[in-house]
mmCIF file of C-alpha atoms and ligand atoms in Angstrom:
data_model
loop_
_atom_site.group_PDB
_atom_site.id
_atom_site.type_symbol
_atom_site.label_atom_id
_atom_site.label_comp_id
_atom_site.label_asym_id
_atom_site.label_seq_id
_atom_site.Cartn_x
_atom_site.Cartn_y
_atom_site.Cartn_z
ATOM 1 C CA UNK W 433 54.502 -10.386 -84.977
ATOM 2 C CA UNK W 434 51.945 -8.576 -82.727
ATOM 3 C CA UNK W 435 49.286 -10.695 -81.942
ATOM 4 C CA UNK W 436 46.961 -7.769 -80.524
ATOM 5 C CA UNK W 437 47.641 -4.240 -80.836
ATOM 6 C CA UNK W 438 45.268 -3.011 -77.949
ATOM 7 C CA UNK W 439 47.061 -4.529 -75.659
ATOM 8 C CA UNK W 440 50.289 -3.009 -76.984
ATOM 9 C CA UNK W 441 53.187 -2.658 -79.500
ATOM 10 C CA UNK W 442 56.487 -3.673 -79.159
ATOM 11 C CA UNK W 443 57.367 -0.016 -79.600
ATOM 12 C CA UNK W 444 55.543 0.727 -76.223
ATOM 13 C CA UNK W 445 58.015 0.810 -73.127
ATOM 14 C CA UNK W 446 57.359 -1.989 -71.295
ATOM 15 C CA UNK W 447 55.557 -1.939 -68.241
ATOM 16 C CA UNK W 448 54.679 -3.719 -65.128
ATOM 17 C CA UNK W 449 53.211 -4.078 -61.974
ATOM 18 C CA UNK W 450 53.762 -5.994 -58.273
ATOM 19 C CA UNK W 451 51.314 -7.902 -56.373
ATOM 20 C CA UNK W 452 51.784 -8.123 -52.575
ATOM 21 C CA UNK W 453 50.102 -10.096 -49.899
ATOM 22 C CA UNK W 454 49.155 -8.652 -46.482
ATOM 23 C CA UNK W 455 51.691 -10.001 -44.125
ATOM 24 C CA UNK W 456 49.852 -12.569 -41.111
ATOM 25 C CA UNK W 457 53.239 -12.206 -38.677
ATOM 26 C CA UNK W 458 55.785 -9.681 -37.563
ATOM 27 C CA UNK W 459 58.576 -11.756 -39.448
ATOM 28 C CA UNK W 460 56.134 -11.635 -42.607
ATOM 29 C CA UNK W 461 55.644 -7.734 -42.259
ATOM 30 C CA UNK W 462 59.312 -7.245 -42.070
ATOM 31 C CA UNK W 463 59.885 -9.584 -45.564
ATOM 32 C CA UNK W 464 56.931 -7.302 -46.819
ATOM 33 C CA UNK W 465 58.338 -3.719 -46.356
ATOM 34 C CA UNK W 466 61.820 -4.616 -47.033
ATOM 35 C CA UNK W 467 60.615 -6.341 -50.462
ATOM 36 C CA UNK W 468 58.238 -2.948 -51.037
ATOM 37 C CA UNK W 469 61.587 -0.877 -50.390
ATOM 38 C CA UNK W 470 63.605 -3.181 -52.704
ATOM 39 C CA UNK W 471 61.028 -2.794 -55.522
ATOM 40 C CA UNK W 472 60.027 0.996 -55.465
ATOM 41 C CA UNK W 473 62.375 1.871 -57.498
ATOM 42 C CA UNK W 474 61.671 -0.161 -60.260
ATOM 43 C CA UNK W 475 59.023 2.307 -60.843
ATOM 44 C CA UNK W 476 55.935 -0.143 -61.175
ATOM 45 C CA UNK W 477 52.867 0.965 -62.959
ATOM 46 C CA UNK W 478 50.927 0.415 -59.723
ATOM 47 C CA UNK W 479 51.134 -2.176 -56.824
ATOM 48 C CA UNK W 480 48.256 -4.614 -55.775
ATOM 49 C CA UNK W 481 47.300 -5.861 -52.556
ATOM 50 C CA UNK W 482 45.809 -9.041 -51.921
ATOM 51 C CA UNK W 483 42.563 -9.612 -49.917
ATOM 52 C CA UNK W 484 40.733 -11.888 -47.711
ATOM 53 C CA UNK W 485 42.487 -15.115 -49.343
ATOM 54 C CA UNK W 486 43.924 -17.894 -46.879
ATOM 55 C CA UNK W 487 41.153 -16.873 -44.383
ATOM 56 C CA UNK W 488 42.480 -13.268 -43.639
ATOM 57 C CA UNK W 489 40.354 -10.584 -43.011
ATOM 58 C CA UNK W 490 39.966 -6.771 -44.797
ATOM 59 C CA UNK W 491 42.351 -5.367 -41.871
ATOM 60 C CA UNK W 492 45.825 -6.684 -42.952
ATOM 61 C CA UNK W 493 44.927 -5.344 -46.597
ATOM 62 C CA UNK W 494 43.745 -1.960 -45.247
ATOM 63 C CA UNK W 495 46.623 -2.004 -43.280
ATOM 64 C CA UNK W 496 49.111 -2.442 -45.756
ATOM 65 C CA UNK W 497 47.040 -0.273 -48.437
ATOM 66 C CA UNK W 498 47.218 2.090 -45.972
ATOM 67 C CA UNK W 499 50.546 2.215 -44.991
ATOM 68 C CA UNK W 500 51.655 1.953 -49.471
ATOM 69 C CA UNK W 501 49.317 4.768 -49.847
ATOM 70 C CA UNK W 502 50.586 7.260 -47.180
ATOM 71 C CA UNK W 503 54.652 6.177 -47.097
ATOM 72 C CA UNK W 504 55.410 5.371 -50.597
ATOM 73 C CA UNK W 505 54.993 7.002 -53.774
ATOM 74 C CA UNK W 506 53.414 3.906 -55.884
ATOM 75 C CA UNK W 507 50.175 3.884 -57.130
ATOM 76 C CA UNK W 508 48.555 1.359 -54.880
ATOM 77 C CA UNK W 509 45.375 -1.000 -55.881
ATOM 78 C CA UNK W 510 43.519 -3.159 -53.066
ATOM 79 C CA UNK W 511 41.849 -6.296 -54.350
ATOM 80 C CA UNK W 512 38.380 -6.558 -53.200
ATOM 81 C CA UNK W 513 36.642 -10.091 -52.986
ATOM 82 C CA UNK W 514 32.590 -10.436 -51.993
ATOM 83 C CA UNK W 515 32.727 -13.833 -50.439
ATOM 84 C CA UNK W 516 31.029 -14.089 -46.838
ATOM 85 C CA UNK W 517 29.928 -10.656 -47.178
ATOM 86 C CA UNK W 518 25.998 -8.913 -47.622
ATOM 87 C CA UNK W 519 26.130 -5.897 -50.103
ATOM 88 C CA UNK W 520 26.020 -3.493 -47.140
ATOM 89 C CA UNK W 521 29.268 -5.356 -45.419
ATOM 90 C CA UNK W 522 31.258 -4.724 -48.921
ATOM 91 C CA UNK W 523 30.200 -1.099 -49.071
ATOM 92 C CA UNK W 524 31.346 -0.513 -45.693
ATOM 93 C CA UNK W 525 34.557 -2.502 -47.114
ATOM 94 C CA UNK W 526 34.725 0.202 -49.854
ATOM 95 C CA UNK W 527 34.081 3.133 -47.479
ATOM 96 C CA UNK W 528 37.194 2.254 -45.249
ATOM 97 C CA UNK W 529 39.845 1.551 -48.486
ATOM 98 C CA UNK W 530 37.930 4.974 -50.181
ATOM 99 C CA UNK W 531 38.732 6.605 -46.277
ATOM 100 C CA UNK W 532 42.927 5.539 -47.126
ATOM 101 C CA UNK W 533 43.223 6.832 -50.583
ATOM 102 C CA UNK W 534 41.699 3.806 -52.304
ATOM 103 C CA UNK W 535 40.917 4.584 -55.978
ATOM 104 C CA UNK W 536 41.439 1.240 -57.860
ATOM 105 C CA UNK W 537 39.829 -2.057 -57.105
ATOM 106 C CA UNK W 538 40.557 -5.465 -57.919
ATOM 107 C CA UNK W 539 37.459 -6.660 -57.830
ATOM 108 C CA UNK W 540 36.884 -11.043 -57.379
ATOM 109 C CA UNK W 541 34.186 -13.113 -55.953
ATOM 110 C CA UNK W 542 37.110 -14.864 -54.147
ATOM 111 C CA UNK W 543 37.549 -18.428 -53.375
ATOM 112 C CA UNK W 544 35.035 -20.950 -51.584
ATOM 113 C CA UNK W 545 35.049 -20.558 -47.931
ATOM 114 C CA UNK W 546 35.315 -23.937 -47.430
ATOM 115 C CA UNK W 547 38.316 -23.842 -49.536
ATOM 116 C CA UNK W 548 39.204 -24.281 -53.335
ATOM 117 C CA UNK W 549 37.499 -27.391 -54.579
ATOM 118 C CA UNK W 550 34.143 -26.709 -52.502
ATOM 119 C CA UNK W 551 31.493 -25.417 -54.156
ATOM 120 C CA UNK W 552 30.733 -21.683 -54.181
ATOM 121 C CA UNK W 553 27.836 -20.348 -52.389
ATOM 122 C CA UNK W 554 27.607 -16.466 -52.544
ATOM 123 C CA UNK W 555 26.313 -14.615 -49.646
ATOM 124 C CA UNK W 556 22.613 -14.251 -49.375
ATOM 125 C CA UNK W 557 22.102 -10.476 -49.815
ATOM 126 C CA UNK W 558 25.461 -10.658 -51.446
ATOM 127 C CA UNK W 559 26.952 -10.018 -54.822
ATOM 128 C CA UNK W 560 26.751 -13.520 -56.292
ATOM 129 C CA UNK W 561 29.725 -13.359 -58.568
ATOM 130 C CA UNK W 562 32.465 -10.884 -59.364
ATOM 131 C CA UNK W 563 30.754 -9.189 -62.588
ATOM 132 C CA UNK W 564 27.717 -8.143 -59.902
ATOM 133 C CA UNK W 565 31.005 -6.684 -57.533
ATOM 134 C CA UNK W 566 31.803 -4.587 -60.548
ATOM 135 C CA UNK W 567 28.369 -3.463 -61.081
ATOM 136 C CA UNK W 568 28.065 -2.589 -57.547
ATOM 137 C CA UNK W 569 31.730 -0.748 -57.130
ATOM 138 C CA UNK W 570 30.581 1.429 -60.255
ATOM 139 C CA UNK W 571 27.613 2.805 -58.362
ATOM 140 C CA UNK W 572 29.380 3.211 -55.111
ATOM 141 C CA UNK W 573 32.172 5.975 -57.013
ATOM 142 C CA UNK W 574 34.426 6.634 -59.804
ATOM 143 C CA UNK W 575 37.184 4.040 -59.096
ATOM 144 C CA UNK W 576 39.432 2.481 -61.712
ATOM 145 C CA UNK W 577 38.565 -1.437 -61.687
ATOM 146 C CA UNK W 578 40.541 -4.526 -62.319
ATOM 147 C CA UNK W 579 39.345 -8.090 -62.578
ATOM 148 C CA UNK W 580 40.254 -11.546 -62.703
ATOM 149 C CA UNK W 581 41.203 -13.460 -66.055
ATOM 150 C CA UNK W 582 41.985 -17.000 -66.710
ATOM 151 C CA UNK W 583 43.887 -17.915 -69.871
ATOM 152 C CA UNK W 584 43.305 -21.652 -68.996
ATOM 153 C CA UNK W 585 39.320 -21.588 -67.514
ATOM 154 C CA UNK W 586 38.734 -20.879 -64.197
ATOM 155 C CA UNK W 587 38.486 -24.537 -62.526
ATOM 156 C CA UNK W 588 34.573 -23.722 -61.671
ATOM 157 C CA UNK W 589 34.114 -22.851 -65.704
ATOM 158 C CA UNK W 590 32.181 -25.954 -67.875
ATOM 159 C CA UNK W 591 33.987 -24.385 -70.838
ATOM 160 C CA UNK W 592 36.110 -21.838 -72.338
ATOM 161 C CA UNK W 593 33.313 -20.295 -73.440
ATOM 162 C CA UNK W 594 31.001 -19.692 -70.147
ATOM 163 C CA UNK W 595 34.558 -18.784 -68.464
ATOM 164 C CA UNK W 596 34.539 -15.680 -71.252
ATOM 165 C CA UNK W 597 31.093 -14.859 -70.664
ATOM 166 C CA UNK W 598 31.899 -13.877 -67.051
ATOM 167 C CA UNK W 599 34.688 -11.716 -68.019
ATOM 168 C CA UNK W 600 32.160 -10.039 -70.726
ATOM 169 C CA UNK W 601 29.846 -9.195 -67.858
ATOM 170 C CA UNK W 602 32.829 -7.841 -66.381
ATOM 171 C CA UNK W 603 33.772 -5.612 -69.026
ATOM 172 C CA UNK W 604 30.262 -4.604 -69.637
ATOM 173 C CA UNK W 605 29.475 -3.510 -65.697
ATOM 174 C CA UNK W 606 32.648 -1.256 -65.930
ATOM 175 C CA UNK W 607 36.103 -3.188 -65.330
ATOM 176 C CA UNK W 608 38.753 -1.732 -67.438
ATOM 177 C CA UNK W 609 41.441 -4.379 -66.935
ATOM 178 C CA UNK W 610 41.819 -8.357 -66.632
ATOM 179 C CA UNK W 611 45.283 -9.227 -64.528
ATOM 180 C CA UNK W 612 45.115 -12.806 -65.489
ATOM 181 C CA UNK W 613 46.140 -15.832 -63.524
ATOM 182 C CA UNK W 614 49.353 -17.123 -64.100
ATOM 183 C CA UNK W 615 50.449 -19.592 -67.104
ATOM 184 C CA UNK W 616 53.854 -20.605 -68.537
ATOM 185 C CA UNK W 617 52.531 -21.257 -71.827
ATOM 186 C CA UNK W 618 52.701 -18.586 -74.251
ATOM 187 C CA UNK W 619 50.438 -20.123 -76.959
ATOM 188 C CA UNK W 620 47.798 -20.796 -74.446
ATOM 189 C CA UNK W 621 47.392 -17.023 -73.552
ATOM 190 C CA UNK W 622 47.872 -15.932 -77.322
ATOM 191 C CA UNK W 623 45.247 -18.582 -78.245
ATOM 192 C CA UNK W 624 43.045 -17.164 -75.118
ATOM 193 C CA UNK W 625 42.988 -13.121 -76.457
ATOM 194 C CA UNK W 626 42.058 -14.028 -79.429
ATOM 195 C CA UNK W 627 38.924 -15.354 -78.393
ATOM 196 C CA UNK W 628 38.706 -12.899 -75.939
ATOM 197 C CA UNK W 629 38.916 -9.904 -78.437
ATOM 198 C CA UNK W 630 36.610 -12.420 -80.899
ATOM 199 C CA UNK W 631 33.687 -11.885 -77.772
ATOM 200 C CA UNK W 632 33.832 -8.381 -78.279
ATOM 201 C CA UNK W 633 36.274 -7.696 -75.302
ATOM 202 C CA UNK W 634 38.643 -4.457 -76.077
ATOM 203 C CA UNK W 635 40.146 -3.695 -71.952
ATOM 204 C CA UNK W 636 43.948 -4.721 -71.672
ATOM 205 C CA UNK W 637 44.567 -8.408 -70.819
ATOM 206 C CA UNK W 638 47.435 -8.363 -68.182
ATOM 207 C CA UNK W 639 49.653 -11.664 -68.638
ATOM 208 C CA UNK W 640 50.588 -12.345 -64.932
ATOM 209 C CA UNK W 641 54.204 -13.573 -64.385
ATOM 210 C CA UNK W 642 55.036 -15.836 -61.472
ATOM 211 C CA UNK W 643 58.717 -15.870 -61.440
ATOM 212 C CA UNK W 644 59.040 -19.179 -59.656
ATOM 213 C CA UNK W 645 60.627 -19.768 -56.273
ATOM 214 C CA UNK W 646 59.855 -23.134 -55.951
ATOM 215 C CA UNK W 647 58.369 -25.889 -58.718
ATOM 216 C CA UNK W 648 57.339 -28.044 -56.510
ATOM 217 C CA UNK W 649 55.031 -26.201 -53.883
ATOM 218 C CA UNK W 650 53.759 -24.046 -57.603
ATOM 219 C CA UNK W 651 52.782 -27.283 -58.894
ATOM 220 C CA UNK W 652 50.440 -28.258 -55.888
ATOM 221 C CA UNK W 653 49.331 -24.423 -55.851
ATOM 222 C CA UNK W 654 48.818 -24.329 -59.608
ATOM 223 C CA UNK W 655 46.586 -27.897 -59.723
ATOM 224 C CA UNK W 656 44.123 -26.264 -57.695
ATOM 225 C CA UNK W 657 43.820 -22.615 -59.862
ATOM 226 C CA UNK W 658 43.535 -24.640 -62.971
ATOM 227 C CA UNK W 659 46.805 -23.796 -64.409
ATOM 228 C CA UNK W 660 48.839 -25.983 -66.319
ATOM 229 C CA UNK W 661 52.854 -26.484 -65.853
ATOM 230 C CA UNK W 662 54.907 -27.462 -68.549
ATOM 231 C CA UNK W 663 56.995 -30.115 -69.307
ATOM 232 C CA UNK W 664 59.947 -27.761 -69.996
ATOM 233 C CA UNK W 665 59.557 -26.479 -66.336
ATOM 234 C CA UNK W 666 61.113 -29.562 -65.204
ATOM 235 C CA UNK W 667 64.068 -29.828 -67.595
ATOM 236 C CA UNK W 668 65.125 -26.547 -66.480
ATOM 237 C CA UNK W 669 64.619 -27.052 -62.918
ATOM 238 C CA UNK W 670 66.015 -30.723 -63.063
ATOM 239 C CA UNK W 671 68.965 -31.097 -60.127
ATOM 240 C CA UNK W 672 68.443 -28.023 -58.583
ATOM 241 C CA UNK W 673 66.711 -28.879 -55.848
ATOM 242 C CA UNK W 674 69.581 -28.572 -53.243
ATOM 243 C CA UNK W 675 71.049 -25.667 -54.967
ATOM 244 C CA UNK W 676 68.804 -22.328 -54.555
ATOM 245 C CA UNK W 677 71.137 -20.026 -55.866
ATOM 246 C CA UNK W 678 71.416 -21.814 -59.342
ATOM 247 C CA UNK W 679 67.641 -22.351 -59.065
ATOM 248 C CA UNK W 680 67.174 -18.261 -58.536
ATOM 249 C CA UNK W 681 68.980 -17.852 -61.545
ATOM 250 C CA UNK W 682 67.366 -20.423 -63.751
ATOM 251 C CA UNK W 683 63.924 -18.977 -61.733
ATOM 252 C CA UNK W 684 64.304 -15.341 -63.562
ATOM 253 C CA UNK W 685 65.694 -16.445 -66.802
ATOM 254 C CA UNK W 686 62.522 -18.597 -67.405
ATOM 255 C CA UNK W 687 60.068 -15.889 -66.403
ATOM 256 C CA UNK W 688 62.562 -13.263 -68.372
ATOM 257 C CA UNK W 689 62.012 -15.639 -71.403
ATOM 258 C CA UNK W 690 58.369 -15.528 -71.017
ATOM 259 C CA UNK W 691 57.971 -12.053 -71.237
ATOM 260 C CA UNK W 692 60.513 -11.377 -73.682
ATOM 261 C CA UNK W 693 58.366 -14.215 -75.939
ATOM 262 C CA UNK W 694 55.228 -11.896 -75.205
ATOM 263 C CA UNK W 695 56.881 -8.702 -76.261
ATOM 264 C CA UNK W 696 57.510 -10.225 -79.326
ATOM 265 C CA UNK W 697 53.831 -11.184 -79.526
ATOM 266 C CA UNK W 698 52.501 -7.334 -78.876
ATOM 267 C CA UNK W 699 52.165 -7.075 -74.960
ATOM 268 C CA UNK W 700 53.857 -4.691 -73.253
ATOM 269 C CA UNK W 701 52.075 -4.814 -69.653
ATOM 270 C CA UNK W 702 52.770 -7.366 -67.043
ATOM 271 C CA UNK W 703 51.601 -8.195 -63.630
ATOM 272 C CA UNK W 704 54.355 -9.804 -61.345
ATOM 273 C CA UNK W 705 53.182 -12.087 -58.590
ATOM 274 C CA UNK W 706 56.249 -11.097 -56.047
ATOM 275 C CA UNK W 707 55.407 -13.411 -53.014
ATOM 276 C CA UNK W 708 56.280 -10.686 -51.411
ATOM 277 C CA UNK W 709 59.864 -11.181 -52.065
ATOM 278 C CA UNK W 710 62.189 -8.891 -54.381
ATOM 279 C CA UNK W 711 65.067 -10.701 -55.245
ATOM 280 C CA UNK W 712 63.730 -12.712 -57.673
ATOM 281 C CA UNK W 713 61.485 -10.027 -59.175
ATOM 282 C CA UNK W 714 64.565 -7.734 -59.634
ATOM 283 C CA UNK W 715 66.643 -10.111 -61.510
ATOM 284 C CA UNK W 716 63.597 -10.694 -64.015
ATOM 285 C CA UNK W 717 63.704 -7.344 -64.949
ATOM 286 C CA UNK W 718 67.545 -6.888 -64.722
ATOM 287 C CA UNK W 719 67.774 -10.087 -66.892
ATOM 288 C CA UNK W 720 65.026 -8.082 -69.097
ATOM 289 C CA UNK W 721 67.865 -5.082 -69.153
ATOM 290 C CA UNK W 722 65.562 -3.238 -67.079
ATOM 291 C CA UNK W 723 67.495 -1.018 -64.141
ATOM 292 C CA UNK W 724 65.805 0.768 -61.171
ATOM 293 C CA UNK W 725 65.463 4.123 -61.538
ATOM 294 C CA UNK W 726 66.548 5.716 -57.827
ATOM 295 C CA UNK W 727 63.350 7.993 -58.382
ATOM 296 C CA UNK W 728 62.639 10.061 -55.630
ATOM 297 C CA UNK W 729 60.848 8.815 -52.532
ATOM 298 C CA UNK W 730 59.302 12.056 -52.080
ATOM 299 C CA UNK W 731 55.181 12.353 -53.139
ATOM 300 C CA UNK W 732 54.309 9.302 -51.365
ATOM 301 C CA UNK W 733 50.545 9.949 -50.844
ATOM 302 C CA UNK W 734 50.096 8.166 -54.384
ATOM 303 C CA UNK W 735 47.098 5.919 -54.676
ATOM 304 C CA UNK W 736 46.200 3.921 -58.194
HETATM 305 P P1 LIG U 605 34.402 -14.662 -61.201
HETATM 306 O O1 LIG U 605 35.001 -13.778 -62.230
HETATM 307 O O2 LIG U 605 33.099 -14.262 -60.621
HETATM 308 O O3 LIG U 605 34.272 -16.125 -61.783
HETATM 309 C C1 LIG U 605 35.418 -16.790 -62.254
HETATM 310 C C2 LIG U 605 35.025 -17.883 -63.215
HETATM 311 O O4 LIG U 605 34.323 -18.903 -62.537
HETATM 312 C C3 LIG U 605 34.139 -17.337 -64.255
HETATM 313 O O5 LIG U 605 34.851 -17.288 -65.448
HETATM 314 C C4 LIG U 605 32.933 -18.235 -64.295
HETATM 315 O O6 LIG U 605 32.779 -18.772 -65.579
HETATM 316 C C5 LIG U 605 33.224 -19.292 -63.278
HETATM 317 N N1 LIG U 605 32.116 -19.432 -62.372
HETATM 318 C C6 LIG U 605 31.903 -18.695 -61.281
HETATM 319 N N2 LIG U 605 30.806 -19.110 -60.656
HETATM 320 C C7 LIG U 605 30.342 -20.137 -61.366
HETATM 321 C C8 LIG U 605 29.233 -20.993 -61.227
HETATM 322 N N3 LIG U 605 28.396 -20.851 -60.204
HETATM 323 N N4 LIG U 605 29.070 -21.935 -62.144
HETATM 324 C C9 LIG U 605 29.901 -22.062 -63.195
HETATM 325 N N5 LIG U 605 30.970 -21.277 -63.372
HETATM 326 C C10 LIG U 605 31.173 -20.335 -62.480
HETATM 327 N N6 LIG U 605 41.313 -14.493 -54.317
HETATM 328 C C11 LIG U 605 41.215 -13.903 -53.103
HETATM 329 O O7 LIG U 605 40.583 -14.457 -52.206
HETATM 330 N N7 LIG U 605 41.827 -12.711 -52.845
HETATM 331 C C12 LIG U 605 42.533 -12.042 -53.780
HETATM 332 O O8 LIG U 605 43.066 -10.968 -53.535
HETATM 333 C C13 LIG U 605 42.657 -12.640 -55.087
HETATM 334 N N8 LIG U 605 43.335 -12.016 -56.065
HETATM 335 C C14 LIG U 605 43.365 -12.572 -57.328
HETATM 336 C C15 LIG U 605 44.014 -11.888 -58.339
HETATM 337 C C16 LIG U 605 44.056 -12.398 -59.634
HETATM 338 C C17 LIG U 605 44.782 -11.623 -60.715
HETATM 339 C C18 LIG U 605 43.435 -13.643 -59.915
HETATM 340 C C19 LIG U 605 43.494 -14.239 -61.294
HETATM 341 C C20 LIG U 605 42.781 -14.345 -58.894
HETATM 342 C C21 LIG U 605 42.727 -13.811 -57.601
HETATM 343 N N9 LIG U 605 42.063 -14.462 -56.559
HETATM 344 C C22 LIG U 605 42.000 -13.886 -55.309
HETATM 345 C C23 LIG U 605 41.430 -15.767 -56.781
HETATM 346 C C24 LIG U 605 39.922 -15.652 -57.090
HETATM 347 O O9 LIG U 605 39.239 -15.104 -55.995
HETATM 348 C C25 LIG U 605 39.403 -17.061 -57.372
HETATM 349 O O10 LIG U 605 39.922 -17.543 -58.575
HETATM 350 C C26 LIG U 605 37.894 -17.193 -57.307
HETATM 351 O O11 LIG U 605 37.584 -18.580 -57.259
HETATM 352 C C27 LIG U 605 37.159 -16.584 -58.469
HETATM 353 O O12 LIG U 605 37.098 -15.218 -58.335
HETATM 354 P P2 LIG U 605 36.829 -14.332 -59.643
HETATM 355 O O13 LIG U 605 36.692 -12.924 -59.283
HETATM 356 O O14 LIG U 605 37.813 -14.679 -60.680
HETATM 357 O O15 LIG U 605 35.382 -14.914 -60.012
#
């Protein structure tokens, strides 16, 4: 049963890609390379960087985009967010990731600075919202872009519908992919694209997968993005709170599940929140009967 064929047949090899946060500590950047070394040879489509959230600045993302661009041979995306920033201060933004090898954008408005839950107020002389980021990317250069998607409203969204709208400006000022946030409900996100395609909207909705480390710290986490957990997250996490190993396991057969249950539903691309950790990751996709390929390291220089 495919639910959407632009997004992909069954038939299609599956495919996937990591997100990565810039490390804020030594200890951090070690987890970080070690996890990027772990997972480059799972061959991802590309890997994402995140930016500016939890009060960092552009440098650890440059930094770390530059470093995937120039050492490794994945296809490396650097998020992009407009918050706190004048038009001119985001160009310069673009300049320096352009300057590293930069060709693919995910482009967001970001969070509040005064934190989720606050309201929004975008920069004056800034791009208000993430469709006018798009818009403004497209003029700067020829760069693939990516933007946000959220299968359950964005927590700012009245409605369903308003929450579409955005993403339709979006698509219409140039984005060419929606990595959504993350959801453990398969119906919602099958209920989602199709009224998504019903608006008109044809790019590739990205389901993104957060294998989970830890229930309870997602469930504070998720509360504030708007995502829902369900019930059945409990009963299979139930007792395992002093056991991680068991709780690994259980971790990447439940996100294995979920993807397997999409596959069967006519997606066949997937963006992996990684935390910036591998093990977890890997044993998706092993449980998947994915293997790394040992490709070689050579060609690094690769940018998405
Ligand atoms: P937009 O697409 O501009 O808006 C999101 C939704 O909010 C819209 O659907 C719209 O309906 C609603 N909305 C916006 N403004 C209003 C308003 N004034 N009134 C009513 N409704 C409104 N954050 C970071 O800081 N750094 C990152 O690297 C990062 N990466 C992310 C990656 C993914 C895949 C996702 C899903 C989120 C990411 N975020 C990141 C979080 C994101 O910045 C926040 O969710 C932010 O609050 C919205 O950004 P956006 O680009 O989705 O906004």
């Amino acid at each position: 049963m495919a639910i959407d064929d632009r997004n992909g047949k069954t038939a299609e090899p599956l495919r996937y890609s990591f997100e990565f946060f810039p490390p804020k500590s030594e200890d951090m950047a070690d987890q970080l390379w070690k996890t990027v070394d772990d997972l480059t040879d799972w061959a991802p489509d590309f890997v994402s960087v995140t930016y500016g959230a939890g009060g960092t600045t552009r440098e650890p993302t440059l930094s770390t985009v530059r470093r995937l661009i120039a050492e490794t041979p994945l296809r490396t995306a650097s998020h992009l967010t407009c918050v706190g920033a004048t038009k001119e201060e985001v160009h310069q933004v673009v300049e320096q990731f352009r300057a590293v090898g930069v060709k693919h954008f995910v482009a967001l408005r970001g969070d509040p600075q005064g934190g989720m839950g606050t309201p929004y107020q975008p920069h004056p002389g800034g791009y208000a919202n993430a469709a006018e980021l798009v818009a403004g990317l497209r003029e700067l250069g020829d760069f693939e872009i990516s933007v946000s998607a959220y299968p359950e409203k964005h927590p700012e969204s009245p409605d369903a519908t308003s929450d579409i709208d955005m993403l339709k400006r979006k698509v219409d000022n140039g984005a060419c992919r929606a990595l959504t946030q993350f959801f453990f409900d398969n119906d919602i996100f099958e209920r989602y694209l199709e009224r998504v395609r019903a608006a008109g909207i044809s790019i590739p909705i990205v389901p993104g997968i957060m294998p989970i480390q830890n229930l309870t710290q997602l469930k504070r986490f998720a509360s504030m993005c708007g995502a829902s957990i369900p019930g059945f997250l409990d009963e299979r996490f139930a007792g395992l709170d002093e056991q991680p190993q068991a709780r690994a396991e259980v971790a990447a057969v439940v996100a294995a599940e979920q993807i397997e249950d999409l596959v069967r539903r006519g997606i066949s691309d997937f963006h992996l929140y990684t935390m910036n950790r591998s093990a977890l990751v890997a044993s998706t996709l092993g449980n998947l009967g994915l293997r790394p390929q040992n490709r070689s390291r050579e060609g690094a220089g690769a940018a998405a």
